PDB file of C-alpha atoms and ligand atoms in Angstrom:
ATOM      1  CA  UNK M 189      16.756  28.400 -38.598  1.00 56.00           C
ATOM      2  CA  UNK M 190      19.195  25.539 -38.999  1.00 75.00           C
ATOM      3  CA  UNK M 191      22.900  26.254 -38.974  1.00 95.00           C
ATOM      4  CA  UNK M 192      25.339  25.825 -41.821  1.00 98.00           C
ATOM      5  CA  UNK M 193      26.890  22.815 -40.090  1.00 98.00           C
ATOM      6  CA  UNK M 194      23.461  21.169 -39.584  1.00 98.00           C
ATOM      7  CA  UNK M 195      22.679  21.764 -43.239  1.00 98.00           C
ATOM      8  CA  UNK M 196      25.959  20.240 -44.368  1.00 98.00           C
ATOM      9  CA  UNK M 197      25.443  17.191 -42.135  1.00 98.00           C
ATOM     10  CA  UNK M 198      21.928  16.666 -43.523  1.00 98.00           C
ATOM     11  CA  UNK M 199      23.068  17.036 -47.139  1.00 98.00           C
ATOM     12  CA  UNK M 200      25.995  14.658 -46.632  1.00 98.00           C
ATOM     13  CA  UNK M 201      23.557  12.072 -45.294  1.00 98.00           C
ATOM     14  CA  UNK M 202      21.251  12.525 -48.303  1.00 98.00           C
ATOM     15  CA  UNK M 203      24.234  12.205 -50.625  1.00 98.00           C
ATOM     16  CA  UNK M 204      25.384   9.055 -48.867  1.00 98.00           C
ATOM     17  CA  UNK M 205      21.937   7.470 -49.172  1.00 98.00           C
ATOM     18  CA  UNK M 206      21.556   8.353 -52.852  1.00 98.00           C
ATOM     19  CA  UNK M 207      25.069   7.291 -53.841  1.00 98.00           C
ATOM     20  CA  UNK M 208      24.796   3.600 -52.874  1.00 97.00           C
ATOM     21  CA  UNK M 209      28.487   3.281 -52.158  1.00 97.00           C
ATOM     22  CA  UNK M 210      29.770   5.495 -54.997  1.00 97.00           C
ATOM     23  CA  UNK M 211      31.898   8.476 -54.051  1.00 97.00           C
ATOM     24  CA  UNK M 212      30.130  11.793 -54.678  1.00 98.00           C
ATOM     25  CA  UNK M 213      31.814  15.101 -53.976  1.00 98.00           C
ATOM     26  CA  UNK M 214      29.888  17.962 -52.367  1.00 98.00           C
ATOM     27  CA  UNK M 215      30.748  21.424 -53.698  1.00 98.00           C
ATOM     28  CA  UNK M 216      29.444  24.174 -51.396  1.00 98.00           C
ATOM     29  CA  UNK M 217      28.398  27.089 -53.620  1.00 98.00           C
ATOM     30  CA  UNK M 218      29.277  30.162 -51.605  1.00 98.00           C
ATOM     31  CA  UNK M 219      28.628  32.959 -54.148  1.00 97.00           C
ATOM     32  CA  UNK M 220      27.223  36.112 -52.500  1.00 95.00           C
ATOM     33  CA  UNK M 221      27.963  34.726 -49.000  1.00 97.00           C
ATOM     34  CA  UNK M 222      30.641  36.276 -46.805  1.00 97.00           C
ATOM     35  CA  UNK M 223      33.882  34.681 -45.600  1.00 97.00           C
ATOM     36  CA  UNK M 224      32.253  34.120 -42.186  1.00 97.00           C
ATOM     37  CA  UNK M 225      29.742  31.720 -43.709  1.00 98.00           C
ATOM     38  CA  UNK M 226      32.537  29.890 -45.533  1.00 98.00           C
ATOM     39  CA  UNK M 227      34.505  29.673 -42.267  1.00 98.00           C
ATOM     40  CA  UNK M 228      31.498  27.979 -40.628  1.00 98.00           C
ATOM     41  CA  UNK M 229      31.331  25.450 -43.426  1.00 98.00           C
ATOM     42  CA  UNK M 230      35.070  24.798 -43.074  1.00 98.00           C
ATOM     43  CA  UNK M 231      34.521  24.083 -39.363  1.00 97.00           C
ATOM     44  CA  UNK M 232      31.991  21.453 -40.450  1.00 97.00           C
ATOM     45  CA  UNK M 233      34.721  19.818 -42.538  1.00 97.00           C
ATOM     46  CA  UNK M 234      33.743  21.281 -45.925  1.00 98.00           C
ATOM     47  CA  UNK M 235      36.803  22.061 -48.072  1.00 98.00           C
ATOM     48  CA  UNK M 236      35.454  22.466 -51.638  1.00 98.00           C
ATOM     49  CA  UNK M 237      33.756  25.725 -52.576  1.00 98.00           C
ATOM     50  CA  UNK M 238      32.172  27.033 -55.771  1.00 98.00           C
ATOM     51  CA  UNK M 239      32.052  30.670 -56.878  1.00 98.00           C
ATOM     52  CA  UNK M 240      30.509  32.441 -59.884  1.00 97.00           C
ATOM     53  CA  UNK M 241      31.916  35.970 -59.873  1.00 96.00           C
ATOM     54  CA  UNK M 242      35.655  36.260 -60.442  1.00 96.00           C
ATOM     55  CA  UNK M 243      36.318  39.461 -58.492  1.00 96.00           C
ATOM     56  CA  UNK M 244      34.244  38.403 -55.466  1.00 96.00           C
ATOM     57  CA  UNK M 245      35.793  34.939 -55.549  1.00 97.00           C
ATOM     58  CA  UNK M 246      39.391  36.125 -55.659  1.00 97.00           C
ATOM     59  CA  UNK M 247      38.847  38.250 -52.551  1.00 97.00           C
ATOM     60  CA  UNK M 248      37.624  35.160 -50.691  1.00 98.00           C
ATOM     61  CA  UNK M 249      40.404  32.914 -51.995  1.00 97.00           C
ATOM     62  CA  UNK M 250      42.993  35.493 -50.923  1.00 97.00           C
ATOM     63  CA  UNK M 251      41.337  35.942 -47.515  1.00 98.00           C
ATOM     64  CA  UNK M 252      41.595  32.242 -46.658  1.00 98.00           C
ATOM     65  CA  UNK M 253      45.038  31.911 -48.202  1.00 96.00           C
ATOM     66  CA  UNK M 254      46.212  34.662 -45.856  1.00 96.00           C
ATOM     67  CA  UNK M 255      44.272  33.671 -42.732  1.00 95.00           C
ATOM     68  CA  UNK M 256      44.181  29.874 -42.954  1.00 94.00           C
ATOM     69  CA  UNK M 257      47.141  28.980 -45.195  1.00 94.00           C
ATOM     70  CA  UNK M 258      47.300  25.371 -43.955  1.00 95.00           C
ATOM     71  CA  UNK M 259      43.658  24.493 -44.698  1.00 97.00           C
ATOM     72  CA  UNK M 260      43.679  22.686 -48.073  1.00 97.00           C
ATOM     73  CA  UNK M 261      40.717  24.466 -49.676  1.00 98.00           C
ATOM     74  CA  UNK M 262      39.679  23.619 -53.228  1.00 98.00           C
ATOM     75  CA  UNK M 263      38.052  26.418 -55.244  1.00 98.00           C
ATOM     76  CA  UNK M 264      35.875  25.760 -58.297  1.00 98.00           C
ATOM     77  CA  UNK M 265      34.887  28.512 -60.719  1.00 98.00           C
ATOM     78  CA  UNK M 266      31.351  27.680 -61.914  1.00 98.00           C
ATOM     79  CA  UNK M 267      30.042  30.917 -63.472  1.00 97.00           C
ATOM     80  CA  UNK M 268      30.142  32.305 -66.999  1.00 95.00           C
ATOM     81  CA  UNK M 269      33.727  33.245 -67.839  1.00 95.00           C
ATOM     82  CA  UNK M 270      34.702  36.237 -69.966  1.00 94.00           C
ATOM     83  CA  UNK M 271      38.104  36.681 -71.588  1.00 96.00           C
ATOM     84  CA  UNK M 272      39.085  39.588 -69.357  1.00 96.00           C
ATOM     85  CA  UNK M 273      38.617  37.450 -66.209  1.00 97.00           C
ATOM     86  CA  UNK M 274      40.532  34.344 -67.254  1.00 98.00           C
ATOM     87  CA  UNK M 275      43.832  35.421 -65.698  1.00 98.00           C
ATOM     88  CA  UNK M 276      42.281  35.931 -62.251  1.00 97.00           C
ATOM     89  CA  UNK M 277      40.648  32.544 -62.478  1.00 98.00           C
ATOM     90  CA  UNK M 278      43.745  30.745 -63.808  1.00 98.00           C
ATOM     91  CA  UNK M 279      45.797  32.159 -60.923  1.00 98.00           C
ATOM     92  CA  UNK M 280      43.380  31.496 -58.046  1.00 98.00           C
ATOM     93  CA  UNK M 281      41.329  28.378 -58.731  1.00 98.00           C
ATOM     94  CA  UNK M 282      41.969  24.629 -58.825  1.00 98.00           C
ATOM     95  CA  UNK M 283      38.971  23.901 -61.053  1.00 98.00           C
ATOM     96  CA  UNK M 284      36.910  25.642 -63.753  1.00 98.00           C
ATOM     97  CA  UNK M 285      33.593  23.924 -64.455  1.00 98.00           C
ATOM     98  CA  UNK M 286      32.193  26.345 -67.035  1.00 98.00           C
ATOM     99  CA  UNK M 287      34.522  25.969 -70.037  1.00 98.00           C
ATOM    100  CA  UNK M 288      32.474  26.239 -73.234  1.00 96.00           C
ATOM    101  CA  UNK M 289      34.881  27.681 -75.826  1.00 96.00           C
ATOM    102  CA  UNK M 290      38.363  26.770 -77.005  1.00 98.00           C
ATOM    103  CA  UNK M 291      39.380  30.418 -76.904  1.00 97.00           C
ATOM    104  CA  UNK M 292      38.660  30.656 -73.164  1.00 98.00           C
ATOM    105  CA  UNK M 293      40.374  27.326 -72.542  1.00 98.00           C
ATOM    106  CA  UNK M 294      43.499  28.467 -74.394  1.00 98.00           C
ATOM    107  CA  UNK M 295      43.665  31.645 -72.345  1.00 98.00           C
ATOM    108  CA  UNK M 296      43.325  29.644 -69.107  1.00 98.00           C
ATOM    109  CA  UNK M 297      46.087  27.335 -70.343  1.00 98.00           C
ATOM    110  CA  UNK M 298      48.416  30.201 -71.283  1.00 98.00           C
ATOM    111  CA  UNK M 299      47.751  32.088 -68.036  1.00 98.00           C
ATOM    112  CA  UNK M 300      48.003  29.151 -65.622  1.00 98.00           C
ATOM    113  CA  UNK M 301      51.077  29.885 -63.460  1.00 98.00           C
ATOM    114  CA  UNK M 302      53.888  27.385 -63.979  1.00 97.00           C
ATOM    115  CA  UNK M 303      54.376  26.823 -60.252  1.00 97.00           C
ATOM    116  CA  UNK M 304      50.812  25.505 -59.930  1.00 97.00           C
ATOM    117  CA  UNK M 305      49.573  22.094 -61.093  1.00 98.00           C
ATOM    118  CA  UNK M 306      47.467  21.997 -64.269  1.00 98.00           C
ATOM    119  CA  UNK M 307      44.022  23.555 -63.906  1.00 98.00           C
ATOM    120  CA  UNK M 308      41.234  20.956 -63.731  1.00 98.00           C
ATOM    121  CA  UNK M 309      38.446  21.702 -66.167  1.00 98.00           C
ATOM    122  CA  UNK M 310      34.935  20.549 -66.956  1.00 98.00           C
ATOM    123  CA  UNK M 311      33.092  21.394 -70.144  1.00 98.00           C
ATOM    124  CA  UNK M 312      29.663  22.905 -69.621  1.00 98.00           C
ATOM    125  CA  UNK M 313      27.059  21.238 -71.830  1.00 97.00           C
ATOM    126  CA  UNK M 314      23.850  23.031 -72.814  1.00 95.00           C
ATOM    127  CA  UNK M 315      22.094  19.705 -72.577  1.00 93.00           C
ATOM    128  CA  UNK M 316      18.523  21.016 -72.760  1.00 89.00           C
ATOM    129  CA  UNK M 317      19.492  23.175 -75.775  1.00 88.00           C
ATOM    130  CA  UNK M 318      18.155  26.386 -74.286  1.00 85.00           C
ATOM    131  CA  UNK M 319      18.813  29.523 -76.362  1.00 84.00           C
ATOM    132  CA  UNK M 320      19.678  31.669 -73.374  1.00 80.00           C
ATOM    133  CA  UNK M 321      22.122  29.238 -71.747  1.00 83.00           C
ATOM    134  CA  UNK M 322      25.867  29.052 -71.943  1.00 89.00           C
ATOM    135  CA  UNK M 323      27.447  25.703 -72.644  1.00 95.00           C
ATOM    136  CA  UNK M 324      28.258  23.743 -75.783  1.00 96.00           C
ATOM    137  CA  UNK M 325      25.877  21.570 -77.762  1.00 95.00           C
ATOM    138  CA  UNK M 326      26.440  17.849 -77.930  1.00 93.00           C
ATOM    139  CA  UNK M 327      27.778  18.240 -81.503  1.00 93.00           C
ATOM    140  CA  UNK M 328      30.257  20.938 -80.512  1.00 95.00           C
ATOM    141  CA  UNK M 329      31.437  18.725 -77.665  1.00 96.00           C
ATOM    142  CA  UNK M 330      32.732  16.148 -80.159  1.00 95.00           C
ATOM    143  CA  UNK M 331      35.152  18.729 -81.570  1.00 96.00           C
ATOM    144  CA  UNK M 332      35.991  20.571 -78.358  1.00 98.00           C
ATOM    145  CA  UNK M 333      37.088  17.651 -76.174  1.00 98.00           C
ATOM    146  CA  UNK M 334      39.972  16.525 -78.445  1.00 97.00           C
ATOM    147  CA  UNK M 335      41.092  20.175 -78.809  1.00 98.00           C
ATOM    148  CA  UNK M 336      41.234  20.576 -75.037  1.00 98.00           C
ATOM    149  CA  UNK M 337      43.532  17.564 -74.767  1.00 97.00           C
ATOM    150  CA  UNK M 338      46.204  19.574 -76.627  1.00 97.00           C
ATOM    151  CA  UNK M 339      46.499  22.145 -73.817  1.00 98.00           C
ATOM    152  CA  UNK M 340      49.190  20.968 -71.360  1.00 98.00           C
ATOM    153  CA  UNK M 341      48.360  23.368 -68.514  1.00 98.00           C
ATOM    154  CA  UNK M 342      44.758  22.125 -68.365  1.00 98.00           C
ATOM    155  CA  UNK M 343      43.522  18.748 -67.227  1.00 98.00           C
ATOM    156  CA  UNK M 344      40.187  17.717 -68.718  1.00 98.00           C
ATOM    157  CA  UNK M 345      38.239  15.988 -65.939  1.00 98.00           C
ATOM    158  CA  UNK M 346      34.664  15.803 -67.204  1.00 98.00           C
ATOM    159  CA  UNK M 347      31.357  17.466 -67.942  1.00 98.00           C
ATOM    160  CA  UNK M 348      28.988  19.835 -66.186  1.00 98.00           C
ATOM    161  CA  UNK M 349      25.388  20.871 -66.842  1.00 97.00           C
ATOM    162  CA  UNK M 350      22.675  23.129 -65.487  1.00 95.00           C
ATOM    163  CA  UNK M 351      19.290  21.707 -66.512  1.00 92.00           C
ATOM    164  CA  UNK M 352      16.220  23.819 -67.184  1.00 91.00           C
ATOM    165  CA  UNK M 353      15.209  25.395 -63.903  1.00 87.00           C
ATOM    166  CA  UNK M 354      11.464  24.843 -63.987  1.00 87.00           C
ATOM    167  CA  UNK M 355      11.482  21.262 -65.225  1.00 92.00           C
ATOM    168  CA  UNK M 356       9.616  18.386 -63.562  1.00 95.00           C
ATOM    169  CA  UNK M 357      11.403  15.601 -61.722  1.00 97.00           C
ATOM    170  CA  UNK M 358      10.915  13.315 -64.702  1.00 97.00           C
ATOM    171  CA  UNK M 359      12.318  15.883 -67.159  1.00 96.00           C
ATOM    172  CA  UNK M 360      15.324  16.583 -64.954  1.00 97.00           C
ATOM    173  CA  UNK M 361      16.045  12.902 -64.507  1.00 98.00           C
ATOM    174  CA  UNK M 362      15.962  12.470 -68.289  1.00 97.00           C
ATOM    175  CA  UNK M 363      18.401  15.342 -68.673  1.00 97.00           C
ATOM    176  CA  UNK M 364      20.753  13.908 -66.052  1.00 98.00           C
ATOM    177  CA  UNK M 365      20.541  10.468 -67.647  1.00 98.00           C
ATOM    178  CA  UNK M 366      21.443  11.994 -71.042  1.00 97.00           C
ATOM    179  CA  UNK M 367      24.533  13.561 -69.464  1.00 98.00           C
ATOM    180  CA  UNK M 368      25.519  10.227 -67.939  1.00 98.00           C
ATOM    181  CA  UNK M 369      25.173   8.546 -71.352  1.00 98.00           C
ATOM    182  CA  UNK M 370      27.399  11.219 -72.926  1.00 98.00           C
ATOM    183  CA  UNK M 371      29.948  10.885 -70.123  1.00 98.00           C
ATOM    184  CA  UNK M 372      30.120   7.099 -70.588  1.00 98.00           C
ATOM    185  CA  UNK M 373      30.331   7.460 -74.357  1.00 98.00           C
ATOM    186  CA  UNK M 374      33.371   9.739 -74.200  1.00 98.00           C
ATOM    187  CA  UNK M 375      35.028   7.442 -71.700  1.00 98.00           C
ATOM    188  CA  UNK M 376      34.424   4.505 -74.028  1.00 98.00           C
ATOM    189  CA  UNK M 377      36.152   6.560 -76.742  1.00 96.00           C
ATOM    190  CA  UNK M 378      39.249   6.755 -74.548  1.00 96.00           C
ATOM    191  CA  UNK M 379      38.831  10.057 -72.690  1.00 97.00           C
ATOM    192  CA  UNK M 380      39.595   9.585 -69.016  1.00 96.00           C
ATOM    193  CA  UNK M 381      36.796  11.620 -67.495  1.00 98.00           C
ATOM    194  CA  UNK M 382      36.171  11.111 -63.782  1.00 98.00           C
ATOM    195  CA  UNK M 383      33.828  14.009 -62.945  1.00 98.00           C
ATOM    196  CA  UNK M 384      30.191  14.478 -63.873  1.00 98.00           C
ATOM    197  CA  UNK M 385      28.986  17.690 -62.203  1.00 98.00           C
ATOM    198  CA  UNK M 386      25.215  17.972 -62.025  1.00 98.00           C
ATOM    199  CA  UNK M 387      22.590  18.631 -59.378  1.00 98.00           C
ATOM    200  CA  UNK M 388      21.919  21.708 -57.201  1.00 98.00           C
ATOM    201  CA  UNK M 389      19.846  22.317 -54.045  1.00 97.00           C
ATOM    202  CA  UNK M 390      16.533  21.392 -55.661  1.00 96.00           C
ATOM    203  CA  UNK M 391      17.622  18.265 -57.481  1.00 97.00           C
ATOM    204  CA  UNK M 392      20.959  16.904 -56.250  1.00 98.00           C
ATOM    205  CA  UNK M 393      19.472  13.609 -55.018  1.00 98.00           C
ATOM    206  CA  UNK M 394      17.980  12.888 -58.460  1.00 98.00           C
ATOM    207  CA  UNK M 395      21.266  13.861 -60.120  1.00 98.00           C
ATOM    208  CA  UNK M 396      23.212  11.421 -57.944  1.00 98.00           C
ATOM    209  CA  UNK M 397      20.740   8.638 -58.623  1.00 98.00           C
ATOM    210  CA  UNK M 398      21.281   9.281 -62.354  1.00 98.00           C
ATOM    211  CA  UNK M 399      25.086   9.221 -62.062  1.00 98.00           C
ATOM    212  CA  UNK M 400      26.490  12.566 -60.832  1.00 98.00           C
ATOM    213  CA  UNK M 401      29.914  12.355 -59.190  1.00 98.00           C
ATOM    214  CA  UNK M 402      29.867  15.974 -57.972  1.00 98.00           C
ATOM    215  CA  UNK M 403      26.903  18.094 -56.816  1.00 98.00           C
ATOM    216  CA  UNK M 404      26.883  21.887 -56.462  1.00 98.00           C
ATOM    217  CA  UNK M 405      24.765  22.967 -53.502  1.00 98.00           C
ATOM    218  CA  UNK M 406      24.332  26.602 -52.459  1.00 98.00           C
ATOM    219  CA  UNK M 407      21.085  27.743 -50.851  1.00 97.00           C
ATOM    220  CA  UNK M 408      20.431  24.474 -48.990  1.00 98.00           C
ATOM    221  CA  UNK M 409      23.706  25.060 -47.155  1.00 98.00           C
ATOM    222  CA  UNK M 410      23.948  28.837 -46.803  1.00 98.00           C
ATOM    223  CA  UNK M 411      20.316  29.995 -47.115  1.00 95.00           C
ATOM    224  CA  UNK M 412      18.667  32.308 -49.629  1.00 93.00           C
ATOM    225  CA  UNK M 413      21.016  34.484 -51.649  1.00 90.00           C
ATOM    226  CA  UNK M 414      20.679  38.245 -51.576  1.00 83.00           C
ATOM    227  CA  UNK M 415      22.263  39.541 -54.774  1.00 74.00           C
ATOM    228  CA  UNK M 416      22.204  43.174 -53.720  1.00 66.00           C
ATOM    229  CA  UNK M 417      24.769  42.632 -50.950  1.00 54.00           C
ATOM    230  CA  UNK M 418      27.528  40.730 -52.650  1.00 49.00           C
ATOM    231  CA  UNK M 419      30.457  39.939 -50.290  1.00 48.00           C
TER     232      UNK M 419
HETATM  233  C1  LIG C 593      24.321  29.206 -57.892  1.00 89.39           C
HETATM  234  C2  LIG C 593      24.711  27.943 -58.560  1.00 89.39           C
HETATM  235  C3  LIG C 593      24.549  26.700 -57.923  1.00 89.39           C
HETATM  236  C4  LIG C 593      23.887  26.533 -56.565  1.00 89.39           C
HETATM  237  O1  LIG C 593      22.508  26.673 -56.671  1.00 89.39           O
HETATM  238  P1  LIG C 593      21.536  26.359 -55.439  1.00 89.39           P
HETATM  239  O2  LIG C 593      20.202  26.187 -56.075  1.00 89.39           O
HETATM  240  O3  LIG C 593      21.607  27.518 -54.515  1.00 89.39           O
HETATM  241  O4  LIG C 593      21.996  25.111 -54.790  1.00 89.39           O
HETATM  242  C5  LIG C 593      25.007  25.574 -58.585  1.00 89.39           C
HETATM  243  N1  LIG C 593      25.593  25.641 -59.804  1.00 89.39           N
HETATM  244  C6  LIG C 593      25.752  26.808 -60.459  1.00 89.39           C
HETATM  245  C7  LIG C 593      26.392  26.830 -61.788  1.00 89.39           C
HETATM  246  C8  LIG C 593      25.310  27.998 -59.851  1.00 89.39           C
HETATM  247  O5  LIG C 593      25.473  29.147 -60.521  1.00 89.39           O
END
């Protein structure tokens, strides 16, 4: 079995090759993995981590804040976000990638502590228009982005998507390309978006080739997830 640091080195090389000189950020998705696994990734120079479950995530954020206060970790919330969890997230994270409603955004804005910089946010787009998926439709995006600009404690940074899981390479590339077109369109309209988050373990190379600036990689770094033994 390869180690977490070997995995990170291999993925960084793949990212470098696919990016052709562009800068692409690697987010290590550590949900369900213990602090020990995160510590190994930190030793390999990884500082950005993604988490899906607020309670589990806050325990990890607090652990590293207490034990390694000088390591500048960056935590991204990437899971579905319910109203009753927004305060935890607003107080502990630097980024939220899964914003898909104004109501949730306003709560994050109102609950963001004043001694912290504005919370960076991405809007999750249901780009493949799947019934079961969270995320806004392309039409809703037109209305939501200007509304988000009115919230001073949030900083709109870009878009995120999770394409259909079982899609072919061609279908996924089309989906990623659609996201890139949207991203460019909003920037041409004057939004200053710098982050396009797309691509996971199975498809991050394709996502980068289609324009991703941030990829979210979990199992290729940490191994298979076991949901029964969270934390
Ligand atoms: C779990 C998760 C990932 C990581 O998925 P892998 O296939 O393990 O790389 C990325 N993004 C989101 C939103 C996730 O929930």
